[in-house]
PDB file of C-alpha atoms in Angstrom:
ATOM      1  CA  MET B   1      14.622  18.506  59.386  1.00 75.00           C
ATOM      2  CA  GLU B   2      17.155  15.916  60.488  1.00 86.00           C
ATOM      3  CA  ILE B   3      16.395  12.232  60.956  1.00 90.00           C
ATOM      4  CA  ARG B   4      18.300  12.383  64.240  1.00 88.00           C
ATOM      5  CA  VAL B   5      15.871  14.990  65.591  1.00 90.00           C
ATOM      6  CA  LEU B   6      12.892  12.876  64.550  1.00 91.00           C
ATOM      7  CA  ARG B   7      14.336  10.003  66.572  1.00 89.00           C
ATOM      8  CA  TYR B   8      14.757  12.395  69.534  1.00 90.00           C
ATOM      9  CA  PHE B   9      11.112  13.467  69.231  1.00 90.00           C
ATOM     10  CA  LEU B  10       9.871   9.863  69.087  1.00 91.00           C
ATOM     11  CA  SER B  11      11.974   8.938  72.123  1.00 90.00           C
ATOM     12  CA  ILE B  12      10.363  11.692  74.207  1.00 90.00           C
ATOM     13  CA  ALA B  13       6.889  10.678  72.992  1.00 90.00           C
ATOM     14  CA  ARG B  14       7.620   7.085  73.998  1.00 89.00           C
ATOM     15  CA  GLU B  15       9.403   7.734  77.303  1.00 88.00           C
ATOM     16  CA  GLY B  16       7.063  10.518  78.454  1.00 89.00           C
ATOM     17  CA  SER B  17       9.752  12.860  79.769  1.00 88.00           C
ATOM     18  CA  ILE B  18      12.935  14.681  78.783  1.00 88.00           C
ATOM     19  CA  THR B  19      14.846  12.967  81.601  1.00 88.00           C
ATOM     20  CA  ASN B  20      13.945   9.414  80.569  1.00 88.00           C
ATOM     21  CA  ALA B  21      14.471  10.129  76.871  1.00 87.00           C
ATOM     22  CA  ALA B  22      17.868  11.755  77.494  1.00 87.00           C
ATOM     23  CA  ASN B  23      18.969   8.731  79.513  1.00 87.00           C
ATOM     24  CA  PHE B  24      17.799   6.405  76.759  1.00 86.00           C
ATOM     25  CA  LEU B  25      19.564   8.445  74.049  1.00 86.00           C
ATOM     26  CA  HIS B  26      22.714   9.016  76.127  1.00 85.00           C
ATOM     27  CA  ILE B  27      22.661  12.782  75.613  1.00 89.00           C
ATOM     28  CA  THR B  28      22.241  15.650  78.072  1.00 89.00           C
ATOM     29  CA  GLN B  29      18.799  17.002  78.963  1.00 88.00           C
ATOM     30  CA  PRO B  30      19.623  20.605  77.889  1.00 90.00           C
ATOM     31  CA  THR B  31      20.768  19.355  74.473  1.00 90.00           C
ATOM     32  CA  LEU B  32      17.590  17.339  74.000  1.00 89.00           C
ATOM     33  CA  SER B  33      15.355  20.199  75.191  1.00 89.00           C
ATOM     34  CA  ARG B  34      17.030  22.609  72.782  1.00 90.00           C
ATOM     35  CA  GLN B  35      16.634  20.225  69.828  1.00 90.00           C
ATOM     36  CA  ILE B  36      12.906  19.791  70.486  1.00 90.00           C
ATOM     37  CA  LYS B  37      12.404  23.545  70.993  1.00 91.00           C
ATOM     38  CA  ASP B  38      14.132  24.193  67.645  1.00 90.00           C
ATOM     39  CA  LEU B  39      11.909  21.565  66.007  1.00 90.00           C
ATOM     40  CA  GLU B  40       8.745  23.215  67.363  1.00 90.00           C
ATOM     41  CA  GLU B  41       9.915  26.610  66.134  1.00 90.00           C
ATOM     42  CA  LYS B  42      10.658  25.181  62.705  1.00 90.00           C
ATOM     43  CA  LEU B  43       7.205  23.618  62.487  1.00 91.00           C
ATOM     44  CA  GLY B  44       5.464  26.598  64.054  1.00 91.00           C
ATOM     45  CA  GLN B  45       3.521  24.280  66.386  1.00 91.00           C
ATOM     46  CA  LYS B  46       3.763  23.099  69.998  1.00 92.00           C
ATOM     47  CA  LEU B  47       4.337  19.348  69.990  1.00 91.00           C
ATOM     48  CA  PHE B  48       4.287  18.711  73.745  1.00 91.00           C
ATOM     49  CA  ILE B  49       2.368  19.829  76.818  1.00 90.00           C
ATOM     50  CA  ARG B  50       5.079  20.262  79.427  1.00 87.00           C
ATOM     51  CA  SER B  51       4.786  19.738  83.178  1.00 83.00           C
ATOM     52  CA  SER B  52       7.367  19.384  85.934  1.00 75.00           C
ATOM     53  CA  HIS B  53       7.472  15.593  85.637  1.00 79.00           C
ATOM     54  CA  ASN B  54       6.282  14.602  82.185  1.00 85.00           C
ATOM     55  CA  MET B  55       5.588  15.632  78.606  1.00 89.00           C
ATOM     56  CA  LYS B  56       2.415  14.737  76.736  1.00 90.00           C
ATOM     57  CA  LEU B  57       1.776  15.106  73.046  1.00 92.00           C
ATOM     58  CA  THR B  58      -0.478  17.888  71.819  1.00 92.00           C
ATOM     59  CA  LYS B  59      -2.967  17.237  69.022  1.00 91.00           C
ATOM     60  CA  GLU B  60      -0.350  18.534  66.588  1.00 92.00           C
ATOM     61  CA  GLY B  61       2.246  16.331  68.265  1.00 90.00           C
ATOM     62  CA  MET B  62       0.125  13.225  67.700  1.00 91.00           C
ATOM     63  CA  ILE B  63      -0.157  14.044  63.990  1.00 92.00           C
ATOM     64  CA  PHE B  64       3.583  14.679  63.779  1.00 92.00           C
ATOM     65  CA  ARG B  65       4.353  11.408  65.593  1.00 91.00           C
ATOM     66  CA  LYS B  66       2.515   9.424  62.917  1.00 90.00           C
ATOM     67  CA  ARG B  67       4.456  11.187  60.160  1.00 90.00           C
ATOM     68  CA  ALA B  68       7.770  10.805  62.017  1.00 90.00           C
ATOM     69  CA  GLU B  69       7.192   7.078  62.511  1.00 90.00           C
ATOM     70  CA  GLU B  70       6.504   6.654  58.786  1.00 89.00           C
ATOM     71  CA  ILE B  71       9.655   8.595  57.839  1.00 90.00           C
ATOM     72  CA  ILE B  72      11.858   6.651  60.271  1.00 89.00           C
ATOM     73  CA  SER B  73      10.381   3.362  59.068  1.00 88.00           C
ATOM     74  CA  MET B  74      11.175   4.274  55.462  1.00 86.00           C
ATOM     75  CA  VAL B  75      14.710   5.402  56.378  1.00 87.00           C
ATOM     76  CA  ASP B  76      15.401   2.181  58.293  1.00 84.00           C
ATOM     77  CA  LYS B  77      14.022   0.105  55.420  1.00 79.00           C
ATOM     78  CA  THR B  78      16.195   1.946  52.890  1.00 82.00           C
ATOM     79  CA  GLU B  79      19.348   1.643  55.010  1.00 80.00           C
ATOM     80  CA  ALA B  80      18.723  -2.074  55.484  1.00 76.00           C
ATOM     81  CA  GLU B  81      18.305  -2.570  51.727  1.00 71.00           C
ATOM     82  CA  PHE B  82      21.605  -0.869  50.932  1.00 76.00           C
ATOM     83  CA  LYS B  83      23.474  -2.709  53.678  1.00 69.00           C
ATOM     84  CA  ALA B  84      22.102  -5.964  52.287  1.00 62.00           C
ATOM     85  CA  MET B  85      23.763  -5.191  48.933  1.00 61.00           C
ATOM     86  CA  GLU B  86      27.116  -5.782  50.585  1.00 53.00           C
ATOM     87  CA  LYS B  87      26.190  -9.395  51.333  1.00 56.00           C
ATOM     88  CA  ASP B  88      25.278 -12.370  49.145  1.00 70.00           C
ATOM     89  CA  ILE B  89      21.497 -11.931  49.214  1.00 83.00           C
ATOM     90  CA  ALA B  90      20.140 -10.543  52.438  1.00 86.00           C
ATOM     91  CA  GLY B  91      17.706  -7.920  53.631  1.00 89.00           C
ATOM     92  CA  ASP B  92      14.051  -7.538  54.503  1.00 93.00           C
ATOM     93  CA  VAL B  93      10.789  -8.390  52.764  1.00 95.00           C
ATOM     94  CA  TYR B  94       7.616  -6.615  53.911  1.00 95.00           C
ATOM     95  CA  ILE B  95       4.274  -8.364  53.293  1.00 96.00           C
ATOM     96  CA  GLY B  96       0.800  -7.152  54.272  1.00 93.00           C
ATOM     97  CA  GLY B  97      -2.612  -8.750  54.146  1.00 89.00           C
ATOM     98  CA  GLY B  98      -5.724  -9.878  55.933  1.00 82.00           C
ATOM     99  CA  GLU B  99      -5.970 -13.102  57.892  1.00 84.00           C
ATOM    100  CA  THR B 100      -6.214 -16.016  55.490  1.00 87.00           C
ATOM    101  CA  ASP B 101      -5.308 -19.674  55.343  1.00 86.00           C
ATOM    102  CA  ALA B 102      -3.549 -18.883  52.051  1.00 87.00           C
ATOM    103  CA  ILE B 103      -0.646 -17.434  54.042  1.00 90.00           C
ATOM    104  CA  GLY B 104       0.387 -21.075  54.356  1.00 91.00           C
ATOM    105  CA  LEU B 105       1.373 -21.050  50.666  1.00 93.00           C
ATOM    106  CA  ILE B 106       3.488 -17.940  51.223  1.00 94.00           C
ATOM    107  CA  ALA B 107       5.023 -19.593  54.281  1.00 94.00           C
ATOM    108  CA  GLU B 108       6.097 -22.555  52.137  1.00 95.00           C
ATOM    109  CA  VAL B 109       8.047 -20.201  49.865  1.00 95.00           C
ATOM    110  CA  ILE B 110       9.618 -18.445  52.853  1.00 96.00           C
ATOM    111  CA  SER B 111      10.537 -21.773  54.467  1.00 96.00           C
ATOM    112  CA  LYS B 112      12.503 -22.916  51.424  1.00 94.00           C
ATOM    113  CA  LEU B 113      14.161 -19.526  50.996  1.00 94.00           C
ATOM    114  CA  ARG B 114      15.238 -19.550  54.643  1.00 93.00           C
ATOM    115  CA  VAL B 115      17.315 -22.671  53.983  1.00 92.00           C
ATOM    116  CA  GLU B 116      19.150 -21.088  51.041  1.00 90.00           C
ATOM    117  CA  TYR B 117      19.232 -17.466  52.228  1.00 92.00           C
ATOM    118  CA  PRO B 118      19.126 -17.320  56.033  1.00 92.00           C
ATOM    119  CA  HIS B 119      19.958 -13.609  56.096  1.00 90.00           C
ATOM    120  CA  ILE B 120      16.653 -12.608  54.489  1.00 93.00           C
ATOM    121  CA  HIS B 121      14.123 -11.510  57.101  1.00 94.00           C
ATOM    122  CA  TYR B 122      10.348 -11.259  56.634  1.00 96.00           C
ATOM    123  CA  HIS B 123       7.939  -8.783  58.211  1.00 95.00           C
ATOM    124  CA  LEU B 124       4.187  -9.479  58.198  1.00 94.00           C
ATOM    125  CA  TYR B 125       1.624  -6.706  58.599  1.00 91.00           C
ATOM    126  CA  SER B 126      -2.048  -7.537  59.241  1.00 86.00           C
ATOM    127  CA  GLY B 127      -4.735  -5.183  57.986  1.00 81.00           C
ATOM    128  CA  ASN B 128      -7.689  -4.783  55.658  1.00 79.00           C
ATOM    129  CA  ALA B 129      -7.422  -3.799  51.985  1.00 80.00           C
ATOM    130  CA  ALA B 130      -7.370  -0.056  52.703  1.00 81.00           C
ATOM    131  CA  ASP B 131      -4.614  -0.448  55.329  1.00 85.00           C
ATOM    132  CA  VAL B 132      -2.471  -2.616  53.086  1.00 89.00           C
ATOM    133  CA  THR B 133      -2.776  -0.520  49.918  1.00 88.00           C
ATOM    134  CA  GLU B 134      -2.044   2.677  51.865  1.00 89.00           C
ATOM    135  CA  ARG B 135       1.196   1.182  53.176  1.00 90.00           C
ATOM    136  CA  LEU B 136       2.055  -0.148  49.718  1.00 91.00           C
ATOM    137  CA  ASP B 137       1.580   3.315  48.243  1.00 89.00           C
ATOM    138  CA  ARG B 138       3.868   4.828  50.877  1.00 87.00           C
ATOM    139  CA  GLY B 139       6.581   2.265  50.254  1.00 88.00           C
ATOM    140  CA  LEU B 140       6.248   0.660  53.682  1.00 91.00           C
ATOM    141  CA  LEU B 141       5.283  -2.720  52.203  1.00 94.00           C
ATOM    142  CA  ASP B 142       6.704  -4.635  49.247  1.00 95.00           C
ATOM    143  CA  PHE B 143       3.696  -6.903  48.692  1.00 95.00           C
ATOM    144  CA  GLY B 144       0.059  -7.154  49.704  1.00 93.00           C
ATOM    145  CA  ILE B 145      -2.301 -10.144  49.792  1.00 92.00           C
ATOM    146  CA  LEU B 146      -5.857  -9.058  49.028  1.00 86.00           C
ATOM    147  CA  VAL B 147      -9.218 -10.511  48.106  1.00 79.00           C
ATOM    148  CA  GLN B 148      -9.844 -10.352  44.360  1.00 74.00           C
ATOM    149  CA  PRO B 149     -10.250  -8.269  42.354  1.00 64.00           C
ATOM    150  CA  ALA B 150      -7.033  -6.331  42.869  1.00 64.00           C
ATOM    151  CA  ASP B 151      -6.702  -2.794  41.514  1.00 69.00           C
ATOM    152  CA  LEU B 152      -4.861  -3.454  38.263  1.00 71.00           C
ATOM    153  CA  ILE B 153      -4.540   0.269  37.485  1.00 81.00           C
ATOM    154  CA  LYS B 154      -2.004   0.950  40.235  1.00 86.00           C
ATOM    155  CA  TYR B 155      -0.647  -2.526  40.946  1.00 90.00           C
ATOM    156  CA  ASP B 156       0.703  -5.634  39.319  1.00 91.00           C
ATOM    157  CA  CYS B 157      -0.740  -8.852  40.669  1.00 90.00           C
ATOM    158  CA  LEU B 158      -0.318 -12.590  40.839  1.00 91.00           C
ATOM    159  CA  HIS B 159      -3.271 -14.887  41.463  1.00 91.00           C
ATOM    160  CA  ILE B 160      -2.811 -17.131  44.496  1.00 91.00           C
ATOM    161  CA  PRO B 161      -4.211 -20.642  43.938  1.00 90.00           C
ATOM    162  CA  ALA B 162      -6.260 -20.680  47.126  1.00 88.00           C
ATOM    163  CA  ILE B 163      -9.876 -20.002  48.040  1.00 89.00           C
ATOM    164  CA  ASP B 164     -11.229 -18.658  51.311  1.00 89.00           C
ATOM    165  CA  ARG B 165     -14.755 -19.773  52.213  1.00 92.00           C
ATOM    166  CA  TRP B 166     -16.998 -17.399  54.151  1.00 92.00           C
ATOM    167  CA  GLY B 167     -19.228 -18.546  56.973  1.00 94.00           C
ATOM    168  CA  VAL B 168     -20.215 -18.019  60.599  1.00 96.00           C
ATOM    169  CA  LEU B 169     -18.126 -18.707  63.697  1.00 96.00           C
ATOM    170  CA  MET B 170     -20.329 -19.655  66.662  1.00 97.00           C
ATOM    171  CA  ARG B 171     -20.418 -21.567  69.933  1.00 97.00           C
ATOM    172  CA  LYS B 172     -21.033 -25.292  69.649  1.00 96.00           C
ATOM    173  CA  ASP B 173     -23.813 -25.112  72.250  1.00 95.00           C
ATOM    174  CA  CYS B 174     -26.019 -22.704  70.255  1.00 95.00           C
ATOM    175  CA  LEU B 175     -29.031 -23.905  68.250  1.00 93.00           C
ATOM    176  CA  LEU B 176     -27.592 -22.674  64.966  1.00 94.00           C
ATOM    177  CA  ALA B 177     -24.614 -25.032  65.364  1.00 95.00           C
ATOM    178  CA  LYS B 178     -26.945 -27.961  64.603  1.00 95.00           C
ATOM    179  CA  LYS B 179     -27.212 -26.732  61.004  1.00 96.00           C
ATOM    180  CA  SER B 180     -24.734 -27.810  58.310  1.00 96.00           C
ATOM    181  CA  HIS B 181     -24.813 -24.402  56.640  1.00 96.00           C
ATOM    182  CA  ILE B 182     -26.163 -20.889  57.217  1.00 95.00           C
ATOM    183  CA  ILE B 183     -28.622 -19.068  54.956  1.00 95.00           C
ATOM    184  CA  LYS B 184     -29.473 -15.364  54.840  1.00 93.00           C
ATOM    185  CA  GLU B 185     -32.621 -15.708  56.915  1.00 93.00           C
ATOM    186  CA  ASP B 186     -30.631 -17.251  59.788  1.00 94.00           C
ATOM    187  CA  LEU B 187     -28.615 -14.052  60.196  1.00 93.00           C
ATOM    188  CA  LEU B 188     -31.365 -11.432  60.275  1.00 91.00           C
ATOM    189  CA  ASP B 189     -32.111 -11.576  64.008  1.00 88.00           C
ATOM    190  CA  LEU B 190     -28.629 -12.411  65.278  1.00 94.00           C
ATOM    191  CA  PRO B 191     -26.071 -10.112  66.952  1.00 96.00           C
ATOM    192  CA  LEU B 192     -23.259 -10.209  64.400  1.00 95.00           C
ATOM    193  CA  ILE B 193     -19.534  -9.666  64.817  1.00 95.00           C
ATOM    194  CA  CYS B 194     -18.382  -8.803  61.311  1.00 90.00           C
ATOM    195  CA  SER B 195     -14.971  -8.802  59.732  1.00 81.00           C
ATOM    196  CA  ARG B 196     -14.430  -5.382  58.158  1.00 75.00           C
ATOM    197  CA  GLN B 197     -13.109  -7.319  55.184  1.00 68.00           C
ATOM    198  CA  ALA B 198     -16.548  -8.941  54.895  1.00 67.00           C
ATOM    199  CA  ILE B 199     -18.568  -5.726  54.816  1.00 70.00           C
ATOM    200  CA  THR B 200     -16.398  -3.164  53.093  1.00 61.00           C
ATOM    201  CA  ASP B 201     -13.496  -2.603  50.726  1.00 50.00           C
ATOM    202  CA  SER B 202     -12.026   0.485  49.105  1.00 42.00           C
ATOM    203  CA  HIS B 203     -15.274   0.959  47.167  1.00 45.00           C
ATOM    204  CA  GLY B 204     -17.519   0.574  50.217  1.00 46.00           C
ATOM    205  CA  GLU B 205     -18.836  -2.883  49.405  1.00 49.00           C
ATOM    206  CA  ASN B 206     -17.810  -6.390  48.395  1.00 64.00           C
ATOM    207  CA  GLU B 207     -19.091  -9.886  47.695  1.00 72.00           C
ATOM    208  CA  PHE B 208     -20.696 -10.346  51.138  1.00 79.00           C
ATOM    209  CA  THR B 209     -22.935  -7.286  50.771  1.00 82.00           C
ATOM    210  CA  HIS B 210     -23.897  -8.525  47.287  1.00 83.00           C
ATOM    211  CA  TRP B 211     -24.472 -12.026  48.649  1.00 87.00           C
ATOM    212  CA  PHE B 212     -26.840 -10.765  51.310  1.00 86.00           C
ATOM    213  CA  GLY B 213     -28.680  -8.430  48.955  1.00 84.00           C
ATOM    214  CA  SER B 214     -31.168  -5.668  49.638  1.00 84.00           C
ATOM    215  CA  GLU B 215     -31.751  -6.588  53.313  1.00 84.00           C
ATOM    216  CA  PHE B 216     -28.099  -6.111  54.285  1.00 87.00           C
ATOM    217  CA  GLU B 217     -28.950  -2.885  56.149  1.00 86.00           C
ATOM    218  CA  LYS B 218     -31.263  -4.884  58.449  1.00 88.00           C
ATOM    219  CA  LEU B 219     -28.378  -6.878  59.908  1.00 91.00           C
ATOM    220  CA  ASN B 220     -27.618  -6.266  63.573  1.00 92.00           C
ATOM    221  CA  ILE B 221     -23.847  -5.723  63.421  1.00 92.00           C
ATOM    222  CA  VAL B 222     -22.812  -5.122  67.031  1.00 94.00           C
ATOM    223  CA  THR B 223     -19.042  -5.284  66.529  1.00 92.00           C
ATOM    224  CA  THR B 224     -16.511  -5.171  63.692  1.00 90.00           C
ATOM    225  CA  PHE B 225     -12.986  -6.565  63.740  1.00 88.00           C
ATOM    226  CA  ASN B 226      -9.878  -7.125  61.652  1.00 80.00           C
ATOM    227  CA  LEU B 227      -8.276  -9.886  63.739  1.00 83.00           C
ATOM    228  CA  VAL B 228     -10.173 -13.158  64.059  1.00 89.00           C
ATOM    229  CA  TYR B 229      -8.408 -14.048  67.317  1.00 90.00           C
ATOM    230  CA  ASN B 230     -10.165 -11.145  69.046  1.00 92.00           C
ATOM    231  CA  ALA B 231     -13.481 -11.920  67.373  1.00 93.00           C
ATOM    232  CA  ALA B 232     -13.278 -15.551  68.514  1.00 95.00           C
ATOM    233  CA  ILE B 233     -12.934 -14.410  72.125  1.00 96.00           C
ATOM    234  CA  MET B 234     -16.085 -12.302  71.761  1.00 96.00           C
ATOM    235  CA  VAL B 235     -17.969 -15.233  70.231  1.00 96.00           C
ATOM    236  CA  ASP B 236     -16.791 -17.473  73.063  1.00 96.00           C
ATOM    237  CA  LYS B 237     -18.125 -14.935  75.605  1.00 96.00           C
ATOM    238  CA  GLY B 238     -21.548 -15.034  73.962  1.00 95.00           C
ATOM    239  CA  ILE B 239     -21.510 -11.531  72.449  1.00 96.00           C
ATOM    240  CA  GLY B 240     -22.531 -12.700  69.002  1.00 95.00           C
ATOM    241  CA  TYR B 241     -21.796 -14.663  65.840  1.00 97.00           C
ATOM    242  CA  ALA B 242     -18.740 -13.806  63.751  1.00 95.00           C
ATOM    243  CA  ILE B 243     -18.861 -13.462  59.964  1.00 93.00           C
ATOM    244  CA  THR B 244     -15.426 -14.634  58.888  1.00 90.00           C
ATOM    245  CA  ILE B 245     -13.557 -17.124  56.730  1.00 89.00           C
ATOM    246  CA  ASP B 246     -12.819 -20.748  57.477  1.00 92.00           C
ATOM    247  CA  LYS B 247      -9.641 -22.243  58.977  1.00 90.00           C
ATOM    248  CA  ILE B 248      -8.309 -19.185  60.824  1.00 89.00           C
ATOM    249  CA  ALA B 249     -10.074 -19.642  64.176  1.00 92.00           C
ATOM    250  CA  ASN B 250      -9.643 -22.614  66.504  1.00 93.00           C
ATOM    251  CA  THR B 251     -12.593 -24.938  65.907  1.00 95.00           C
ATOM    252  CA  SER B 252     -10.853 -28.139  67.015  1.00 94.00           C
ATOM    253  CA  GLU B 253     -12.484 -30.822  69.145  1.00 92.00           C
ATOM    254  CA  ASN B 254     -11.287 -29.105  72.307  1.00 93.00           C
ATOM    255  CA  SER B 255     -12.624 -25.699  71.261  1.00 95.00           C
ATOM    256  CA  ARG B 256     -16.073 -24.410  72.265  1.00 96.00           C
ATOM    257  CA  LEU B 257     -16.437 -22.889  68.798  1.00 97.00           C
ATOM    258  CA  CYS B 258     -17.462 -24.215  65.396  1.00 97.00           C
ATOM    259  CA  PHE B 259     -17.694 -22.874  61.843  1.00 97.00           C
ATOM    260  CA  ARG B 260     -20.646 -23.216  59.501  1.00 97.00           C
ATOM    261  CA  PRO B 261     -20.353 -22.126  55.829  1.00 96.00           C
ATOM    262  CA  LEU B 262     -22.771 -19.804  54.091  1.00 95.00           C
ATOM    263  CA  LYS B 263     -25.254 -21.118  51.554  1.00 95.00           C
ATOM    264  CA  PRO B 264     -25.310 -20.253  48.694  1.00 93.00           C
ATOM    265  CA  ARG B 265     -21.569 -20.751  48.950  1.00 93.00           C
ATOM    266  CA  LEU B 266     -19.504 -17.561  49.142  1.00 91.00           C
ATOM    267  CA  ASP B 267     -15.835 -17.902  48.228  1.00 90.00           C
ATOM    268  CA  ALA B 268     -13.064 -15.329  48.039  1.00 84.00           C
ATOM    269  CA  LYS B 269     -10.120 -15.670  45.682  1.00 86.00           C
ATOM    270  CA  LEU B 270      -6.849 -13.969  46.464  1.00 88.00           C
ATOM    271  CA  ASP B 271      -4.184 -11.905  44.708  1.00 90.00           C
ATOM    272  CA  MET B 272      -0.686 -10.918  45.717  1.00 93.00           C
ATOM    273  CA  ILE B 273      -0.135  -7.338  44.567  1.00 93.00           C
ATOM    274  CA  TRP B 274       2.741  -4.861  44.346  1.00 94.00           C
ATOM    275  CA  LYS B 275       3.153  -1.338  42.989  1.00 91.00           C
ATOM    276  CA  LYS B 276       3.744  -1.082  39.267  1.00 88.00           C
ATOM    277  CA  TYR B 277       7.291  -0.202  38.254  1.00 84.00           C
ATOM    278  CA  SER B 278       8.579  -1.035  41.740  1.00 84.00           C
ATOM    279  CA  VAL B 279      12.334  -1.237  42.212  1.00 84.00           C
ATOM    280  CA  PHE B 280      12.755  -4.101  44.659  1.00 90.00           C
ATOM    281  CA  SER B 281      15.614  -4.943  46.984  1.00 88.00           C
ATOM    282  CA  SER B 282      17.492  -8.106  46.021  1.00 89.00           C
ATOM    283  CA  ALA B 283      15.666  -9.969  48.798  1.00 92.00           C
ATOM    284  CA  ALA B 284      12.187  -8.834  47.682  1.00 93.00           C
ATOM    285  CA  GLU B 285      13.028  -9.543  44.039  1.00 92.00           C
ATOM    286  CA  LEU B 286      14.135 -13.076  44.884  1.00 94.00           C
ATOM    287  CA  PHE B 287      10.996 -13.633  46.983  1.00 95.00           C
ATOM    288  CA  LEU B 288       8.766 -12.505  44.092  1.00 95.00           C
ATOM    289  CA  LYS B 289      10.619 -14.761  41.672  1.00 94.00           C
ATOM    290  CA  ARG B 290      10.113 -17.790  43.912  1.00 94.00           C
ATOM    291  CA  VAL B 291       6.419 -17.008  44.475  1.00 95.00           C
ATOM    292  CA  MET B 292       5.925 -16.735  40.711  1.00 94.00           C
ATOM    293  CA  GLU B 293       7.678 -20.056  40.182  1.00 93.00           C
ATOM    294  CA  LYS B 294       5.452 -21.725  42.768  1.00 91.00           C
ATOM    295  CA  PHE B 295       2.153 -20.301  41.512  1.00 88.00           C
ATOM    296  CA  SER B 296       2.814 -20.314  37.760  1.00 78.00           C
TER     297      SER B 296
END
């Protein structure tokens, strides 16, 4: 299976037709049609539903698209790493993690590196712990930033000297906003918009479920999210109260939203992790060295 053919397949999936994809790829339609037909025969599955004007992915095609995108991403990453070897220090660093104010510490490292090594480029991926570790395992990320404790069996880790504080994001005009902090009893009858990071990890639970205790199942969780920006919009529209961490939603004087911390206090410490025995690109190795110097 050639990488070139995978790119052809992804172009058709994106463009929606042989004609548009052929124009984009600057090849003839018969050539492209033949390549995709050969691919389907090799796989023993139909990848597209064909009509006179468009092509839609079959169920098997959707599965294959995900795999093809992962393969192409890995190929592009590898090619970029080897091309970077020809230069002083250049290349790409891939970092994944949930939303956290601690990214500011990582940004400080990147800012200084950008002055010395302007040809290093950084790619940030947002996701929960399961998303990030899956991409780490597949080699699509170099580093992940996760809530402690990190899995020390599969990964090496570095503790980040920052603490995220959990609480509730709400409208300033609600009654609960008059309180300085939020206790468990305040949450029982509320429509909650919960960060998936707050209610689950790779083991199905985390500190928030332990903090709430045996009545956790009684909570009225109407929506879950992994991006606070979207959750803040839902809070602003009156859908509910968001369980999240401090300093990542706009709660300024001009905002209609405010944040109130949980009591007893619930904090989350953070680790930067990477696969054990990883062979890093020169750019990723330099980034790790500078992060270690900053946090040591």
